[in-house]
PDB file of C-alpha atoms in Angstrom:
ATOM      1  CA  MET A1258      -7.710 -16.761 -17.831  1.00 41.00           C
ATOM      2  CA  PRO A1259      -9.649 -16.631 -14.521  1.00 46.00           C
ATOM      3  CA  GLU A1260      -9.794 -13.397 -12.584  1.00 53.00           C
ATOM      4  CA  PRO A1261      -7.210 -13.246  -9.757  1.00 57.00           C
ATOM      5  CA  THR A1262      -8.525 -13.746  -6.248  1.00 61.00           C
ATOM      6  CA  PRO A1263      -8.884 -10.419  -4.408  1.00 60.00           C
ATOM      7  CA  LEU A1264      -6.049  -9.932  -1.958  1.00 58.00           C
ATOM      8  CA  HIS A1265      -8.333  -9.121   0.972  1.00 59.00           C
ATOM      9  CA  VAL A1266      -9.592 -12.716   0.827  1.00 53.00           C
ATOM     10  CA  ASP A1267      -6.089 -14.109   1.455  1.00 59.00           C
ATOM     11  CA  ARG A1268      -5.580 -13.402   5.147  1.00 62.00           C
ATOM     12  CA  HIS A1269      -2.286 -15.320   5.150  1.00 62.00           C
ATOM     13  CA  LEU A1270      -0.848 -12.697   2.823  1.00 73.00           C
ATOM     14  CA  ALA A1271      -2.641  -9.823   4.514  1.00 68.00           C
ATOM     15  CA  LEU A1272      -1.216 -10.704   7.926  1.00 71.00           C
ATOM     16  CA  SER A1273       2.304 -11.534   6.750  1.00 79.00           C
ATOM     17  CA  PHE A1274       3.914  -8.168   7.522  1.00 86.00           C
ATOM     18  CA  GLY A1275       4.150  -8.206  11.315  1.00 77.00           C
ATOM     19  CA  ALA A1276       7.018 -10.660  11.549  1.00 84.00           C
ATOM     20  CA  GLN A1277       9.098  -8.304   9.399  1.00 90.00           C
ATOM     21  CA  ALA A1278       7.669  -4.990  10.613  1.00 95.00           C
ATOM     22  CA  GLN A1279      11.067  -3.362  11.143  1.00 96.00           C
ATOM     23  CA  ALA A1280      12.300  -4.501   7.732  1.00 95.00           C
ATOM     24  CA  TYR A1281       9.149  -2.973   6.226  1.00 95.00           C
ATOM     25  CA  GLU A1282       9.858   0.308   7.996  1.00 97.00           C
ATOM     26  CA  ASP A1283      13.512   0.294   6.960  1.00 97.00           C
ATOM     27  CA  HIS A1284      13.167  -0.755   3.320  1.00 94.00           C
ATOM     28  CA  ARG A1285       9.759   0.250   1.945  1.00 93.00           C
ATOM     29  CA  PRO A1286      10.119   3.582   0.152  1.00 91.00           C
ATOM     30  CA  ASP A1287       8.454   6.654   1.610  1.00 94.00           C
ATOM     31  CA  PHE A1288       5.904   8.462  -0.513  1.00 95.00           C
ATOM     32  CA  PRO A1289       7.319  11.459  -2.414  1.00 95.00           C
ATOM     33  CA  ASP A1290       7.036  14.808  -0.647  1.00 97.00           C
ATOM     34  CA  ASP A1291       5.001  16.367  -3.461  1.00 97.00           C
ATOM     35  CA  LEU A1292       2.468  13.542  -3.259  1.00 98.00           C
ATOM     36  CA  MET A1293       2.094  13.925   0.502  1.00 98.00           C
ATOM     37  CA  ASP A1294       1.789  17.709   0.148  1.00 98.00           C
ATOM     38  CA  ALA A1295      -1.103  17.198  -2.271  1.00 98.00           C
ATOM     39  CA  VAL A1296      -2.809  14.684   0.027  1.00 98.00           C
ATOM     40  CA  ALA A1297      -2.428  16.840   3.137  1.00 98.00           C
ATOM     41  CA  ALA A1298      -4.195  19.684   1.330  1.00 98.00           C
ATOM     42  CA  LEU A1299      -7.353  17.546   1.002  1.00 98.00           C
ATOM     43  CA  GLY A1300      -8.372  17.622   4.659  1.00 98.00           C
ATOM     44  CA  HIS A1301      -7.323  18.166   8.260  1.00 98.00           C
ATOM     45  CA  ARG A1302      -9.151  15.417  10.185  1.00 98.00           C
ATOM     46  CA  VAL A1303      -7.584  12.300   8.681  1.00 98.00           C
ATOM     47  CA  LEU A1304      -8.183   8.574   9.039  1.00 98.00           C
ATOM     48  CA  ASP A1305      -5.300   6.431   7.732  1.00 98.00           C
ATOM     49  CA  VAL A1306      -6.537   2.891   7.041  1.00 98.00           C
ATOM     50  CA  GLY A1307      -4.082   0.012   7.079  1.00 97.00           C
ATOM     51  CA  SER A1308      -1.422   2.409   8.249  1.00 97.00           C
ATOM     52  CA  GLY A1309       1.335  -0.176   8.650  1.00 96.00           C
ATOM     53  CA  THR A1310       4.369   1.420  10.249  1.00 97.00           C
ATOM     54  CA  GLY A1311       2.866   4.872   9.804  1.00 98.00           C
ATOM     55  CA  LYS A1312       4.789   6.104   6.788  1.00 98.00           C
ATOM     56  CA  ALA A1313       1.863   8.094   5.382  1.00 98.00           C
ATOM     57  CA  ALA A1314       0.383   8.937   8.789  1.00 98.00           C
ATOM     58  CA  ALA A1315       3.633  10.407  10.092  1.00 98.00           C
ATOM     59  CA  ALA A1316       4.064  12.451   6.899  1.00 98.00           C
ATOM     60  CA  LEU A1317       0.557  13.863   7.351  1.00 98.00           C
ATOM     61  CA  LEU A1318       1.195  14.633  11.025  1.00 98.00           C
ATOM     62  CA  ALA A1319       4.306  16.536   9.994  1.00 98.00           C
ATOM     63  CA  ARG A1320       2.108  18.599   7.665  1.00 98.00           C
ATOM     64  CA  GLY A1321      -0.224  19.617  10.469  1.00 98.00           C
ATOM     65  CA  CYS A1322      -3.019  17.093   9.990  1.00 98.00           C
ATOM     66  CA  ASP A1323      -4.901  15.516  12.900  1.00 98.00           C
ATOM     67  CA  VAL A1324      -4.482  11.790  12.195  1.00 98.00           C
ATOM     68  CA  VAL A1325      -6.091   8.627  13.548  1.00 98.00           C
ATOM     69  CA  ALA A1326      -4.874   5.333  12.108  1.00 98.00           C
ATOM     70  CA  VAL A1327      -6.396   1.846  11.898  1.00 98.00           C
ATOM     71  CA  GLU A1328      -4.024  -1.107  11.680  1.00 97.00           C
ATOM     72  CA  PRO A1329      -4.624  -4.819  12.411  1.00 95.00           C
ATOM     73  CA  ASP A1330      -1.007  -5.824  13.093  1.00 95.00           C
ATOM     74  CA  SER A1331       0.331  -4.952  16.530  1.00 96.00           C
ATOM     75  CA  ASP A1332       4.013  -4.968  15.537  1.00 96.00           C
ATOM     76  CA  MET A1333       3.404  -2.601  12.644  1.00 96.00           C
ATOM     77  CA  ALA A1334       1.229  -0.411  14.868  1.00 98.00           C
ATOM     78  CA  ASP A1335       3.914  -0.186  17.560  1.00 98.00           C
ATOM     79  CA  ILE A1336       6.344   1.366  15.076  1.00 98.00           C
ATOM     80  CA  ALA A1337       3.706   3.872  13.992  1.00 98.00           C
ATOM     81  CA  ARG A1338       2.936   4.764  17.618  1.00 98.00           C
ATOM     82  CA  ALA A1339       6.633   5.410  18.229  1.00 98.00           C
ATOM     83  CA  LYS A1340       6.320   8.156  15.582  1.00 98.00           C
ATOM     84  CA  GLY A1341       3.471   9.772  17.499  1.00 98.00           C
ATOM     85  CA  VAL A1342       0.643   8.259  15.454  1.00 98.00           C
ATOM     86  CA  THR A1343      -2.591   7.370  17.273  1.00 98.00           C
ATOM     87  CA  VAL A1344      -3.388   3.824  16.146  1.00 98.00           C
ATOM     88  CA  GLU A1345      -6.595   1.934  16.813  1.00 98.00           C
ATOM     89  CA  PRO A1346      -6.364  -1.853  16.328  1.00 97.00           C
ATOM     90  CA  GLY A1347      -8.413  -3.845  13.835  1.00 96.00           C
ATOM     91  CA  THR A1348      -9.449  -4.086  10.241  1.00 95.00           C
ATOM     92  CA  PHE A1349     -11.393  -1.283   8.603  1.00 97.00           C
ATOM     93  CA  GLU A1350     -14.360  -3.590   8.069  1.00 95.00           C
ATOM     94  CA  ASP A1351     -14.623  -4.273  11.825  1.00 96.00           C
ATOM     95  CA  TRP A1352     -13.439  -0.893  13.118  1.00 97.00           C
ATOM     96  CA  ASP A1353     -16.024   1.190  15.012  1.00 97.00           C
ATOM     97  CA  PRO A1354     -15.898   4.923  14.166  1.00 98.00           C
ATOM     98  CA  ARG A1355     -17.927   5.681  17.318  1.00 97.00           C
ATOM     99  CA  GLY A1356     -19.794   8.489  15.616  1.00 97.00           C
ATOM    100  CA  ARG A1357     -16.680  10.274  14.362  1.00 98.00           C
ATOM    101  CA  SER A1358     -16.377  11.813  10.906  1.00 98.00           C
ATOM    102  CA  PHE A1359     -13.285  12.723   8.892  1.00 98.00           C
ATOM    103  CA  ASP A1360     -12.418  15.189   6.134  1.00 98.00           C
ATOM    104  CA  LEU A1361     -10.036  12.719   4.522  1.00 98.00           C
ATOM    105  CA  VAL A1362      -9.556   8.959   4.564  1.00 98.00           C
ATOM    106  CA  VAL A1363      -6.231   7.640   3.279  1.00 98.00           C
ATOM    107  CA  PHE A1364      -5.421   4.145   2.055  1.00 98.00           C
ATOM    108  CA  ALA A1365      -1.638   4.162   1.539  1.00 97.00           C
ATOM    109  CA  ARG A1366      -0.830   0.949  -0.329  1.00 94.00           C
ATOM    110  CA  SER A1367      -3.732  -0.666   1.528  1.00 95.00           C
ATOM    111  CA  TRP A1368      -6.950  -0.453  -0.513  1.00 96.00           C
ATOM    112  CA  HIS A1369      -6.296  -3.931  -1.947  1.00 92.00           C
ATOM    113  CA  TRP A1370      -6.355  -5.348   1.586  1.00 93.00           C
ATOM    114  CA  VAL A1371      -9.953  -4.286   2.321  1.00 95.00           C
ATOM    115  CA  ASP A1372     -13.243  -5.685   1.091  1.00 96.00           C
ATOM    116  CA  PRO A1373     -14.514  -2.865  -1.134  1.00 96.00           C
ATOM    117  CA  VAL A1374     -18.220  -3.454  -0.501  1.00 96.00           C
ATOM    118  CA  PRO A1375     -18.289  -2.853   3.286  1.00 97.00           C
ATOM    119  CA  ALA A1376     -15.409  -0.376   2.959  1.00 98.00           C
ATOM    120  CA  LEU A1377     -17.372   1.875   0.601  1.00 98.00           C
ATOM    121  CA  ALA A1378     -20.390   1.668   2.891  1.00 97.00           C
ATOM    122  CA  LYS A1379     -18.284   2.711   5.870  1.00 98.00           C
ATOM    123  CA  LEU A1380     -16.733   5.577   3.929  1.00 98.00           C
ATOM    124  CA  ALA A1381     -20.230   6.891   3.255  1.00 96.00           C
ATOM    125  CA  GLU A1382     -20.844   6.714   7.004  1.00 96.00           C
ATOM    126  CA  ILE A1383     -17.776   8.681   8.106  1.00 98.00           C
ATOM    127  CA  LEU A1384     -17.232  11.173   5.251  1.00 98.00           C
ATOM    128  CA  PRO A1385     -19.379  14.295   4.797  1.00 98.00           C
ATOM    129  CA  VAL A1386     -20.330  15.574   1.372  1.00 98.00           C
ATOM    130  CA  GLY A1387     -17.182  17.178  -0.015  1.00 98.00           C
ATOM    131  CA  GLY A1388     -14.923  14.857   1.991  1.00 98.00           C
ATOM    132  CA  HIS A1389     -12.098  13.021   0.251  1.00 98.00           C
ATOM    133  CA  VAL A1390     -10.606   9.558   0.001  1.00 98.00           C
ATOM    134  CA  ALA A1391      -7.014   9.222  -1.220  1.00 98.00           C
ATOM    135  CA  LEU A1392      -5.848   5.834  -2.455  1.00 98.00           C
ATOM    136  CA  LEU A1393      -2.064   5.909  -2.682  1.00 97.00           C
ATOM    137  CA  SER A1394       0.193   3.542  -4.591  1.00 93.00           C
ATOM    138  CA  HIS A1395       3.956   3.406  -4.895  1.00 88.00           C
ATOM    139  CA  GLU A1396       4.863   0.630  -7.307  1.00 75.00           C
ATOM    140  CA  SER A1397       8.159   2.002  -8.553  1.00 75.00           C
ATOM    141  CA  SER A1398      10.210  -0.822  -7.056  1.00 76.00           C
ATOM    142  CA  TRP A1399       8.071  -3.339  -8.983  1.00 75.00           C
ATOM    143  CA  ARG A1400       9.645  -1.927 -12.157  1.00 78.00           C
ATOM    144  CA  GLY A1401      12.695  -4.022 -11.402  1.00 80.00           C
ATOM    145  CA  PHE A1402      10.647  -7.008 -12.542  1.00 83.00           C
ATOM    146  CA  ASP A1403      10.619  -5.550 -16.044  1.00 82.00           C
ATOM    147  CA  ASN A1404      14.053  -7.155 -16.427  1.00 86.00           C
ATOM    148  CA  PRO A1405      13.201 -10.460 -18.216  1.00 89.00           C
ATOM    149  CA  ALA A1406      15.869 -12.409 -16.317  1.00 89.00           C
ATOM    150  CA  ILE A1407      14.438 -11.213 -12.992  1.00 90.00           C
ATOM    151  CA  ARG A1408      10.865 -11.874 -14.137  1.00 89.00           C
ATOM    152  CA  ASP A1409      11.707 -15.469 -15.077  1.00 91.00           C
ATOM    153  CA  ILE A1410      13.344 -16.191 -11.712  1.00 93.00           C
ATOM    154  CA  VAL A1411      10.486 -14.703  -9.703  1.00 92.00           C
ATOM    155  CA  ASP A1412       7.773 -16.397 -11.740  1.00 89.00           C
ATOM    156  CA  GLY A1413       9.613 -19.707 -11.433  1.00 90.00           C
ATOM    157  CA  VAL A1414       9.202 -19.562  -7.658  1.00 90.00           C
ATOM    158  CA  LEU A1415       6.050 -17.536  -7.136  1.00 85.00           C
ATOM    159  CA  GLY A1416       4.013 -18.237 -10.253  1.00 72.00           C
ATOM    160  CA  ASN A1417       2.491 -15.584 -12.450  1.00 62.00           C
ATOM    161  CA  ASN A1418       3.026 -11.949 -11.596  1.00 56.00           C
ATOM    162  CA  ASP A1419       0.171 -10.728  -9.363  1.00 56.00           C
ATOM    163  CA  THR A1420       1.041  -7.032  -9.429  1.00 55.00           C
ATOM    164  CA  ALA A1421      -2.332  -6.326 -11.047  1.00 53.00           C
ATOM    165  CA  ARG A1422      -4.112  -7.228  -7.817  1.00 55.00           C
ATOM    166  CA  ARG A1423      -2.373  -4.305  -6.108  1.00 59.00           C
ATOM    167  CA  ARG A1424      -2.987  -1.674  -8.768  1.00 64.00           C
ATOM    168  CA  LEU A1425      -5.559   1.085  -8.644  1.00 74.00           C
ATOM    169  CA  THR A1426      -7.606   0.119 -11.684  1.00 79.00           C
ATOM    170  CA  ASP A1427     -10.467   1.476 -13.751  1.00 82.00           C
ATOM    171  CA  GLU A1428     -12.658  -0.952 -11.805  1.00 90.00           C
ATOM    172  CA  THR A1429     -11.601   0.726  -8.563  1.00 93.00           C
ATOM    173  CA  ALA A1430     -12.551   4.111  -9.981  1.00 95.00           C
ATOM    174  CA  ALA A1431     -15.874   2.724 -11.220  1.00 95.00           C
ATOM    175  CA  ASP A1432     -16.679   1.339  -7.761  1.00 96.00           C
ATOM    176  CA  PHE A1433     -16.118   4.765  -6.192  1.00 98.00           C
ATOM    177  CA  THR A1434     -18.085   6.537  -8.908  1.00 97.00           C
ATOM    178  CA  ALA A1435     -21.039   4.196  -8.382  1.00 97.00           C
ATOM    179  CA  ALA A1436     -20.817   4.837  -4.623  1.00 97.00           C
ATOM    180  CA  GLY A1437     -21.246   8.593  -5.107  1.00 98.00           C
ATOM    181  CA  PHE A1438     -17.717   9.921  -5.559  1.00 98.00           C
ATOM    182  CA  ASP A1439     -16.060  12.038  -8.238  1.00 98.00           C
ATOM    183  CA  ILE A1440     -12.632  10.683  -9.197  1.00 97.00           C
ATOM    184  CA  ARG A1441      -9.391  12.202 -10.349  1.00 97.00           C
ATOM    185  CA  VAL A1442      -5.911  10.692 -10.578  1.00 96.00           C
ATOM    186  CA  GLU A1443      -2.628  12.473  -9.938  1.00 96.00           C
ATOM    187  CA  ASP A1444       0.750  10.941 -10.806  1.00 95.00           C
ATOM    188  CA  PHE A1445       4.080  11.916  -9.269  1.00 95.00           C
ATOM    189  CA  PRO A1446       6.791  10.583 -11.603  1.00 93.00           C
ATOM    190  CA  LEU A1447      10.206   9.794 -10.208  1.00 91.00           C
ATOM    191  CA  THR A1448      13.427   8.194 -11.328  1.00 92.00           C
ATOM    192  CA  GLU A1449      15.827   6.744  -8.795  1.00 90.00           C
ATOM    193  CA  THR A1450      18.943   4.624  -8.837  1.00 92.00           C
ATOM    194  CA  VAL A1451      19.385   2.098  -6.050  1.00 91.00           C
ATOM    195  CA  THR A1452      21.859  -0.657  -5.322  1.00 93.00           C
ATOM    196  CA  ALA A1453      20.876  -4.204  -6.164  1.00 93.00           C
ATOM    197  CA  ALA A1454      20.973  -5.049  -2.447  1.00 94.00           C
ATOM    198  CA  ALA A1455      18.655  -2.163  -1.557  1.00 93.00           C
ATOM    199  CA  TRP A1456      16.186  -3.188  -4.249  1.00 93.00           C
ATOM    200  CA  LEU A1457      16.192  -6.765  -2.984  1.00 95.00           C
ATOM    201  CA  ASP A1458      15.658  -5.542   0.588  1.00 95.00           C
ATOM    202  CA  THR A1459      12.506  -3.777  -0.620  1.00 93.00           C
ATOM    203  CA  VAL A1460      11.282  -6.726  -2.683  1.00 92.00           C
ATOM    204  CA  PHE A1461      11.520  -9.052   0.292  1.00 94.00           C
ATOM    205  CA  THR A1462       9.052  -6.896   2.231  1.00 93.00           C
ATOM    206  CA  TYR A1463       6.288  -7.754  -0.277  1.00 92.00           C
ATOM    207  CA  SER A1464       3.697 -10.152   1.108  1.00 89.00           C
ATOM    208  CA  ARG A1465       4.164 -12.867  -1.473  1.00 89.00           C
ATOM    209  CA  PHE A1466       7.882 -12.940  -0.629  1.00 93.00           C
ATOM    210  CA  LEU A1467       7.284 -12.732   3.131  1.00 92.00           C
ATOM    211  CA  VAL A1468       5.220 -15.919   3.214  1.00 92.00           C
ATOM    212  CA  LEU A1469       7.990 -18.039   1.683  1.00 93.00           C
ATOM    213  CA  ASP A1470       9.913 -20.382   3.944  1.00 94.00           C
ATOM    214  CA  GLU A1471      13.419 -19.268   4.866  1.00 95.00           C
ATOM    215  CA  ALA A1472      15.198 -21.762   2.619  1.00 97.00           C
ATOM    216  CA  THR A1473      13.207 -20.606  -0.402  1.00 96.00           C
ATOM    217  CA  LYS A1474      13.766 -16.946   0.470  1.00 96.00           C
ATOM    218  CA  ASN A1475      17.519 -17.493   0.717  1.00 96.00           C
ATOM    219  CA  ARG A1476      17.649 -19.402  -2.580  1.00 96.00           C
ATOM    220  CA  LEU A1477      15.501 -16.833  -4.378  1.00 96.00           C
ATOM    221  CA  ARG A1478      17.529 -13.915  -3.102  1.00 96.00           C
ATOM    222  CA  ALA A1479      20.791 -15.591  -4.149  1.00 96.00           C
ATOM    223  CA  GLU A1480      19.433 -16.251  -7.654  1.00 96.00           C
ATOM    224  CA  LEU A1481      18.171 -12.705  -8.032  1.00 95.00           C
ATOM    225  CA  SER A1482      21.417 -11.253  -6.754  1.00 95.00           C
ATOM    226  CA  ALA A1483      23.410 -13.331  -9.232  1.00 95.00           C
ATOM    227  CA  ALA A1484      21.138 -12.227 -12.089  1.00 93.00           C
ATOM    228  CA  LEU A1485      21.573  -8.588 -11.157  1.00 92.00           C
ATOM    229  CA  GLY A1486      25.323  -8.977 -10.952  1.00 90.00           C
ATOM    230  CA  GLY A1487      25.616  -6.344  -8.252  1.00 80.00           C
ATOM    231  CA  ASP A1488      24.824  -3.552 -10.700  1.00 81.00           C
ATOM    232  CA  PRO A1489      22.800  -0.516  -9.592  1.00 88.00           C
ATOM    233  CA  ILE A1490      19.192  -0.463 -10.760  1.00 88.00           C
ATOM    234  CA  THR A1491      17.569   2.625 -12.230  1.00 89.00           C
ATOM    235  CA  ILE A1492      13.821   2.608 -11.655  1.00 87.00           C
ATOM    236  CA  THR A1493      11.360   4.948 -13.293  1.00 87.00           C
ATOM    237  CA  GLY A1494       7.834   4.951 -11.904  1.00 88.00           C
ATOM    238  CA  SER A1495       4.883   7.080 -10.916  1.00 89.00           C
ATOM    239  CA  PRO A1496       3.590   6.938  -7.370  1.00 94.00           C
ATOM    240  CA  ARG A1497      -0.102   7.717  -7.723  1.00 94.00           C
ATOM    241  CA  ALA A1498      -2.974   9.241  -5.796  1.00 97.00           C
ATOM    242  CA  MET A1499      -6.478   8.266  -6.860  1.00 97.00           C
ATOM    243  CA  ILE A1500      -8.550  10.957  -5.184  1.00 98.00           C
ATOM    244  CA  ALA A1501     -12.289  10.515  -4.632  1.00 98.00           C
ATOM    245  CA  ARG A1502     -14.518  13.407  -3.531  1.00 98.00           C
ATOM    246  CA  ARG A1503     -17.889  12.536  -2.050  1.00 98.00           C
ATOM    247  CA  ARG A1504     -20.794  14.101  -3.919  1.00 97.00           C
TER     248      ARG A1504
END
């Protein structure tokens, strides 16, 4: 089976969030408090890359960090700014640090949207020795696809599951190690029960759902809702921080 295309290559997916920025803010889960506590302890001067609506950035501000964010979508950035986050427009690859350095660079559900080769080079430019990068994931809501009936419906519309392209993998760790970082991984297990409607609201903020036409979205949501039968969904997952310290 061929390797999946890296997500950062697909700009249609990468730029799909703005039209539903408020839905993203309302329905994407926040990172657990214990995860954000651990991240905030890594550094004070923070750059949040691909900050979206500022969920991670605002949590770090609340913990006393000095945060600058980089975000290419203006609608997402406006929501973050309303939370008090300083947002500079653009992609990380094109963003100019203007000589600034940071103790900590955070990619909260966003590492898969950057090209790792120039991104790692830029991290070496802006991080001192001993500085940290935190790659955060929160895939718990994807666990709903473990239901075979749900999996079959989704794959029938969207093709094979592409969750792997969003995961922090051994290859990701190897890339950072080769670039001069020491790696550790911390998991923050959680179990939550949500309504079927709330789970579907979250699912339809994922990029591969956002790019569907409205008729297909409506049909897919109706089929998924019928398969769920209105029952609550219990999801067990482990939001994760892959933490890299520059040697």
